[in-house]
Each structure stands twice: as structure tokens, then as C-alpha cells.
Short mmCIF file of C-alpha atoms in Angstrom, two decimals:
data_model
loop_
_atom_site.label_atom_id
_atom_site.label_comp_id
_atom_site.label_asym_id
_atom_site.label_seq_id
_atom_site.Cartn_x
_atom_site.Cartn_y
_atom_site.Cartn_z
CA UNK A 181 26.16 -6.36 -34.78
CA UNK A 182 26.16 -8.37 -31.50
CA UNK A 183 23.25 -9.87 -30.70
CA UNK A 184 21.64 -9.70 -26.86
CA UNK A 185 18.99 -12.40 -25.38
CA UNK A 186 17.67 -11.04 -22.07
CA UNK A 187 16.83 -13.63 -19.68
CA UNK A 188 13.73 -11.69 -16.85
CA UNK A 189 15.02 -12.68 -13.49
CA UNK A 190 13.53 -12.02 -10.13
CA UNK A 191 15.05 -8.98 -8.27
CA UNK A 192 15.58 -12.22 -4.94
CA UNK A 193 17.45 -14.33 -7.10
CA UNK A 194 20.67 -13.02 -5.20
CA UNK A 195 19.34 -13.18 -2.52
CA UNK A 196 16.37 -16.40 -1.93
CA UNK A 197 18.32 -19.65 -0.70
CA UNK A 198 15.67 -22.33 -0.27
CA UNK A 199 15.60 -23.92 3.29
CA UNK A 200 15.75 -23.24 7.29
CA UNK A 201 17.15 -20.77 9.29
CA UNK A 202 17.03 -19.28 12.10
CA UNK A 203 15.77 -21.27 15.54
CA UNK A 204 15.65 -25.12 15.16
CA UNK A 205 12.07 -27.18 15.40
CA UNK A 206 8.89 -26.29 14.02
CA UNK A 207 9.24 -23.02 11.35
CA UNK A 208 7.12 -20.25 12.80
CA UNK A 209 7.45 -18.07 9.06
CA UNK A 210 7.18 -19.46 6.06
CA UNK A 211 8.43 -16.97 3.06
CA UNK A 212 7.46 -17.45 -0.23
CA UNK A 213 8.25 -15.17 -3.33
CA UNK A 214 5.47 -15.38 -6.12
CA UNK A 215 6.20 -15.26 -9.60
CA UNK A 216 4.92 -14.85 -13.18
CA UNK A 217 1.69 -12.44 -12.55
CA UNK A 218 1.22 -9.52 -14.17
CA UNK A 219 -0.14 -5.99 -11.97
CA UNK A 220 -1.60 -2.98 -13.52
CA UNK A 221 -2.31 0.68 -11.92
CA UNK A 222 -5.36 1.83 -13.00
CA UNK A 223 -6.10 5.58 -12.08
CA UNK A 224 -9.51 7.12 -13.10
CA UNK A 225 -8.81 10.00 -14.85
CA UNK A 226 -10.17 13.42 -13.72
CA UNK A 227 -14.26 13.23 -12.58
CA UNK A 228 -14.24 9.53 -14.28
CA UNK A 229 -13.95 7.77 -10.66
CA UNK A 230 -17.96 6.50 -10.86
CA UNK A 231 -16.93 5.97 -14.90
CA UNK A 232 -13.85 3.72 -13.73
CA UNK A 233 -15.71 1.69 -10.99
CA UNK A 234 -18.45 0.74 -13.80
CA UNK A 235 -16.23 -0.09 -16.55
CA UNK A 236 -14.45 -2.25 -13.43
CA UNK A 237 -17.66 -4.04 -12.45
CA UNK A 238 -18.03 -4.71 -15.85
CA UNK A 239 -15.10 -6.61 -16.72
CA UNK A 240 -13.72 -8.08 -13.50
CA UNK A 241 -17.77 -8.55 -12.03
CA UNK A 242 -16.75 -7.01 -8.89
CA UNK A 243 -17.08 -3.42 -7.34
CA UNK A 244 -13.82 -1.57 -7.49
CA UNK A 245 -12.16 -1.54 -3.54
CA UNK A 246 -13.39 2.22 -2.35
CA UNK A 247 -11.15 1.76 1.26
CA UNK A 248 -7.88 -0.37 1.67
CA UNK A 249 -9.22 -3.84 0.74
CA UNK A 250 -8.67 -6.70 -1.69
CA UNK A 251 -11.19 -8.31 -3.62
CA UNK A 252 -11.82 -11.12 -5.67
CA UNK A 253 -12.50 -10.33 -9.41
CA UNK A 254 -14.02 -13.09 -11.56
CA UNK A 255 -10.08 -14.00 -13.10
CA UNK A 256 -8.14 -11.22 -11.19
CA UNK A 257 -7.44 -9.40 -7.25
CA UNK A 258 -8.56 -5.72 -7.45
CA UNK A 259 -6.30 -4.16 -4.83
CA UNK A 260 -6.97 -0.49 -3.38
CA UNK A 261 -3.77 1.46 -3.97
CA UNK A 262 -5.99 5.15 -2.90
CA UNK A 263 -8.18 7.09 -4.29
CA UNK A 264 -9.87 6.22 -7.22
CA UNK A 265 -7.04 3.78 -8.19
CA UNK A 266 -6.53 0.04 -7.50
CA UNK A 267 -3.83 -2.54 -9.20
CA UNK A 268 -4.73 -5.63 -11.20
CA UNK A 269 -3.27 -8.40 -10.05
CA UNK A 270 -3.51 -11.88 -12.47
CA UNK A 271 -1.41 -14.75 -13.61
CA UNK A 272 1.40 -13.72 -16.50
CA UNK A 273 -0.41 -13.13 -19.51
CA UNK A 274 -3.98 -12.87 -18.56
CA UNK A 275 -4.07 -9.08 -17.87
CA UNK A 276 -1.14 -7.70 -19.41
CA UNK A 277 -1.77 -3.74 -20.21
CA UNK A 278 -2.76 -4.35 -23.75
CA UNK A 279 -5.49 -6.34 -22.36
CA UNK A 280 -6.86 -3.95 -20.43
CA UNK A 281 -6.92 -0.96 -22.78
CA UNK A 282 -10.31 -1.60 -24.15
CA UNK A 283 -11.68 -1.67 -20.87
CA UNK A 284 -10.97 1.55 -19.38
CA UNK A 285 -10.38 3.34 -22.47
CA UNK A 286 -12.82 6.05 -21.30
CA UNK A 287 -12.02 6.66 -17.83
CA UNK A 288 -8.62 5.63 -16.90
CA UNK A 289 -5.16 5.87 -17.12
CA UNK A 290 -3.03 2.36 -16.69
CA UNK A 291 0.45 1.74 -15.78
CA UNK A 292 2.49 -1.71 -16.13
CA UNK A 293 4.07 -2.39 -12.47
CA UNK A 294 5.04 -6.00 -13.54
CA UNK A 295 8.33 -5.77 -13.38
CA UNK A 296 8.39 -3.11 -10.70
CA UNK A 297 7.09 -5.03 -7.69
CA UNK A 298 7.98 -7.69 -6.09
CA UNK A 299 4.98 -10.03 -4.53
CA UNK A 300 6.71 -12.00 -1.10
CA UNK A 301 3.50 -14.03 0.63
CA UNK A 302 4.33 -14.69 4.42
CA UNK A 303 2.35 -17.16 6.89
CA UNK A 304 3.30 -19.05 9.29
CA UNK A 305 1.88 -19.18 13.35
CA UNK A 306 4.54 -15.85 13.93
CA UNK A 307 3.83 -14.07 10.90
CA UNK A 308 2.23 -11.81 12.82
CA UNK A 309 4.79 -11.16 15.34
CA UNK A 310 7.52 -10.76 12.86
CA UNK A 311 5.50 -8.31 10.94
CA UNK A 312 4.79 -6.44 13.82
CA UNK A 313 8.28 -6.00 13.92
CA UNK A 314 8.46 -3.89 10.53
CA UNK A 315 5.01 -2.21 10.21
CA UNK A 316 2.84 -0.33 12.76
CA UNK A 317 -0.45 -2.02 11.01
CA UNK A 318 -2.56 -3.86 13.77
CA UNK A 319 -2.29 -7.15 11.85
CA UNK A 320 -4.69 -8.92 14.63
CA UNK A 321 -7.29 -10.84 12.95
CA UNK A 322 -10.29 -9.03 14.46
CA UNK A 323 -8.82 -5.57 12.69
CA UNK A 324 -6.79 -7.05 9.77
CA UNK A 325 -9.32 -9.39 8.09
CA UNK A 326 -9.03 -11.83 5.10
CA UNK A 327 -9.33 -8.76 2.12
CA UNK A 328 -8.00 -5.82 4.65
CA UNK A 329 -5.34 -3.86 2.88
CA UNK A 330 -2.92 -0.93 3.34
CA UNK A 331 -0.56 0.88 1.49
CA UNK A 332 2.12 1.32 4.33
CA UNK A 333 6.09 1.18 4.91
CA UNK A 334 8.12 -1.64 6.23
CA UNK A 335 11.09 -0.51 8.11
CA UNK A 336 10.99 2.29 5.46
CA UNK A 337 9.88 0.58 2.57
CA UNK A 338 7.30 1.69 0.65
CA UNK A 339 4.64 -1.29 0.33
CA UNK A 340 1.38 -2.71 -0.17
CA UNK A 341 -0.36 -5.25 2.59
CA UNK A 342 -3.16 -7.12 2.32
CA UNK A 343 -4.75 -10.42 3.67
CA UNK A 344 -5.30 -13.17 1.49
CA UNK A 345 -7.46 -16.48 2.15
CA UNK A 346 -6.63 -18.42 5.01
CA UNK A 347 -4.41 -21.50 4.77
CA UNK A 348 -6.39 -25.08 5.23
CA UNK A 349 -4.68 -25.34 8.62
CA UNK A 350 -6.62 -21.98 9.68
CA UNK A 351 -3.55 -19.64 9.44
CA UNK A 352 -2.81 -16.37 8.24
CA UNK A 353 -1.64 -15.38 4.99
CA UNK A 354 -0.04 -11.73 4.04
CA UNK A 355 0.79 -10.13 0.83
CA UNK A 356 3.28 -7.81 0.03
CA UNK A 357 4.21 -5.71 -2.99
CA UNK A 358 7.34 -4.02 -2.63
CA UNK A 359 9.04 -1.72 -5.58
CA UNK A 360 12.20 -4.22 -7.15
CA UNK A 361 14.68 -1.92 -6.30
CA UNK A 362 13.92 -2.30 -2.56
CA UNK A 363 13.16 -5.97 -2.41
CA UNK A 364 16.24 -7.53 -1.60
CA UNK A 365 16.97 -5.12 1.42
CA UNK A 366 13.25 -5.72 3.00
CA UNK A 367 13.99 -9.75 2.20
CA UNK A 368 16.82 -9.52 4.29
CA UNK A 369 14.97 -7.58 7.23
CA UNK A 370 12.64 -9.72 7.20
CA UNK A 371 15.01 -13.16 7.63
CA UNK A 372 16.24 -11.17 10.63
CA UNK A 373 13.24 -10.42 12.32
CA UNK A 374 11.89 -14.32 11.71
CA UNK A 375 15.23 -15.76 12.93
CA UNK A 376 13.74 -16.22 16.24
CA UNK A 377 11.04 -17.82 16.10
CA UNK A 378 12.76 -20.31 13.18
CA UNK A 379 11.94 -19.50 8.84
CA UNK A 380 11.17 -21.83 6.28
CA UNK A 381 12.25 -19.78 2.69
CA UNK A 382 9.93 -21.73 0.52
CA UNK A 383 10.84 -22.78 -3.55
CA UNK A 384 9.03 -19.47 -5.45
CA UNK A 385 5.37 -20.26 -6.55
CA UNK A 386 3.59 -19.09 -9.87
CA UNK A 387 0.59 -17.35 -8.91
CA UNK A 388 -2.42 -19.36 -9.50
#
């Protein structure tokens, strides 16, 4: 019998070519695909919400996101995906489903979107203005803080959006999760719409 060895690779590997593009001088996007984290769906089960958000606080020692937010857990980001559900997000092995069983056990149903998503961080001084090109979320800082989230399309791709910490310079950061199968197509859209103002496609980063 022939024997198989399957080798995970990232849904961009087609498609991510390290480098510049677009206008010369100063990049005003940086891309960045992040790799090797693992994301669970938790969804309290029926009249366990308050259940869920207790077992939550107890493992991750942070109240579960109620509205579209992200929050710091104590070794993982708790992101709202809607009502009375939110996705684990943690480095490759730390929350893996198994993990997590114990937890919610009682009051929640979990679902492994590891390999489903695909998490593409964008800064960069036009982040803002190239997003703006592909979402209708007011992405100004005074509406959008660091933590604001929103499940939302992208030139009609399902995603998730949320605001992560600042860089040291002061600028914007922006999360995406966007389903595999659609990743390549919204990585292209985005090159497009960042051609202008010149793109730096940054070497993929584990998340920390």
C-alpha cells in the first residue's frame, strides 16, 4: 500500500511573493500573513450563555467579549464572533480543541477553525485608506479602537476585523480572518487596492 506524508501549507503560498509593489518610496501597507495559531468557535449551548462566560473567565481570566471586541485573555485573544460565541485565538498547540474540552464541557459547543481561516495583519500609514476601499467599517481611530471588532465582508468576503495593539511607531494594526477557500482572492484585492499608495508583502510571522 502506498504510503502518503501530508505536508500543511498555507492557503497564500501560491500566491505571497515577499517584497514591494506597487508605487515607489516609502510603503504605505505593510501585509503580513500569520501562521501556526490555533482558533476555536465556542458557542454556548442553549440558556448556558451566563454558564459559558463563567467557565470563560475562569480559564482565560477575562470576561467573554458581549459586543464586537477583542480582548486579551491571560495566554489567548477572545474574539466576539455574535451572540453568545467568540473564537480562541493562541499560538499552535496551546489551545488546540482537545484542550479546551474540559473547560466548557458544560455549556458549550467548540469547533476547530484552524485550518479554515486565514489570519492576514495589515498596518501601515494607508491601511486605513486601502481598507476603506473593501469594507464599509468606519476604521477611524476615534470609532475603531485598539480591541473594536466586526464580523463584516470585504468586497464580498465573509470576514472578521478587529484592532490589535498599536505598533511602537504609533500606527495602526488590523486583523483579519478570512475562510481558506477565499483567501487568495481577497489577497489579491487587497495588493490592488494598496498599489497606490506603494505595499511592502512582509516574510509570514508565527503568532506570538
Amino acid at each position: 500500500m502506498a504510503e502518503f506524508s501530508w505536508d500543511v501549507r498555507s492557503p497564500l503560498d501560491r500566491a505571497l511573493a515577499v517584497g514591494r509593489y506597487g508605487a515607489r518610496g516609502d510603503a504605505g501597507v505593510t501585509l503580513t500573513e500569520i501562521r501556526n495559531f490555533d482558533l476555536v468557535q465556542v458557542m454556548a449551548r442553549r440558556g448556558k450563555a451566563a454558564e459559558m462566560a463563567k467557565a470563560a473567565k475562569a480559564r482565560f481570566g477575562s470576561a467573554v467579549p458581549k459586543t464586537p471586541q477583542a480582548v486579551q485573555g491571560s495566554d489567548a485573544t477572545l474574539i466576539w464572533s455574535g451572540p453568545d460565541q467568540f473564537f480562541v485565538l493562541s499560538k499552535g498547540g496551546k489551545h488546540a480543541i482537545g484542550a479546551l474540552g474540559q473547560a466548557f464541557a458544560q455549556s458549550a459547543s467548540l469547533s476547530d477553525q484552524s485550518h479554515a481561516r486565514v489570519l492576514i495583519s495589515v498596518s501601515g500609514v494607508k491601511a486605513r485608506a486601502m481598507l476603506a476601499k473593501l469594507s464599509s467599517i468606519d476604521l477611524h481611530s476615534g470609532v475603531f479602537a485598539v480591541g473594536a471588532a466586526a464580523a463584516t465582508s470585504m468586497d464580498h468576503t465573509s470576514v472578521t476585523l478587529w484592532r490589535g495593539n498599536d505598533l511602537a511607531d504609533g500606527l495602526a494594526v488590523f486583523n483579519i480572518l478570512v475562510f481558506a477557500t477565499f483567501a487568495e482572492s481577497l489577497w489579491h484585492t487587497m495588493l490592488d487596492s494598496a498599489a497606490e499608495y506603494g505595499l511592502a508583502i512582509a516574510h509570514s510571522e508565527q503568532l506570538a
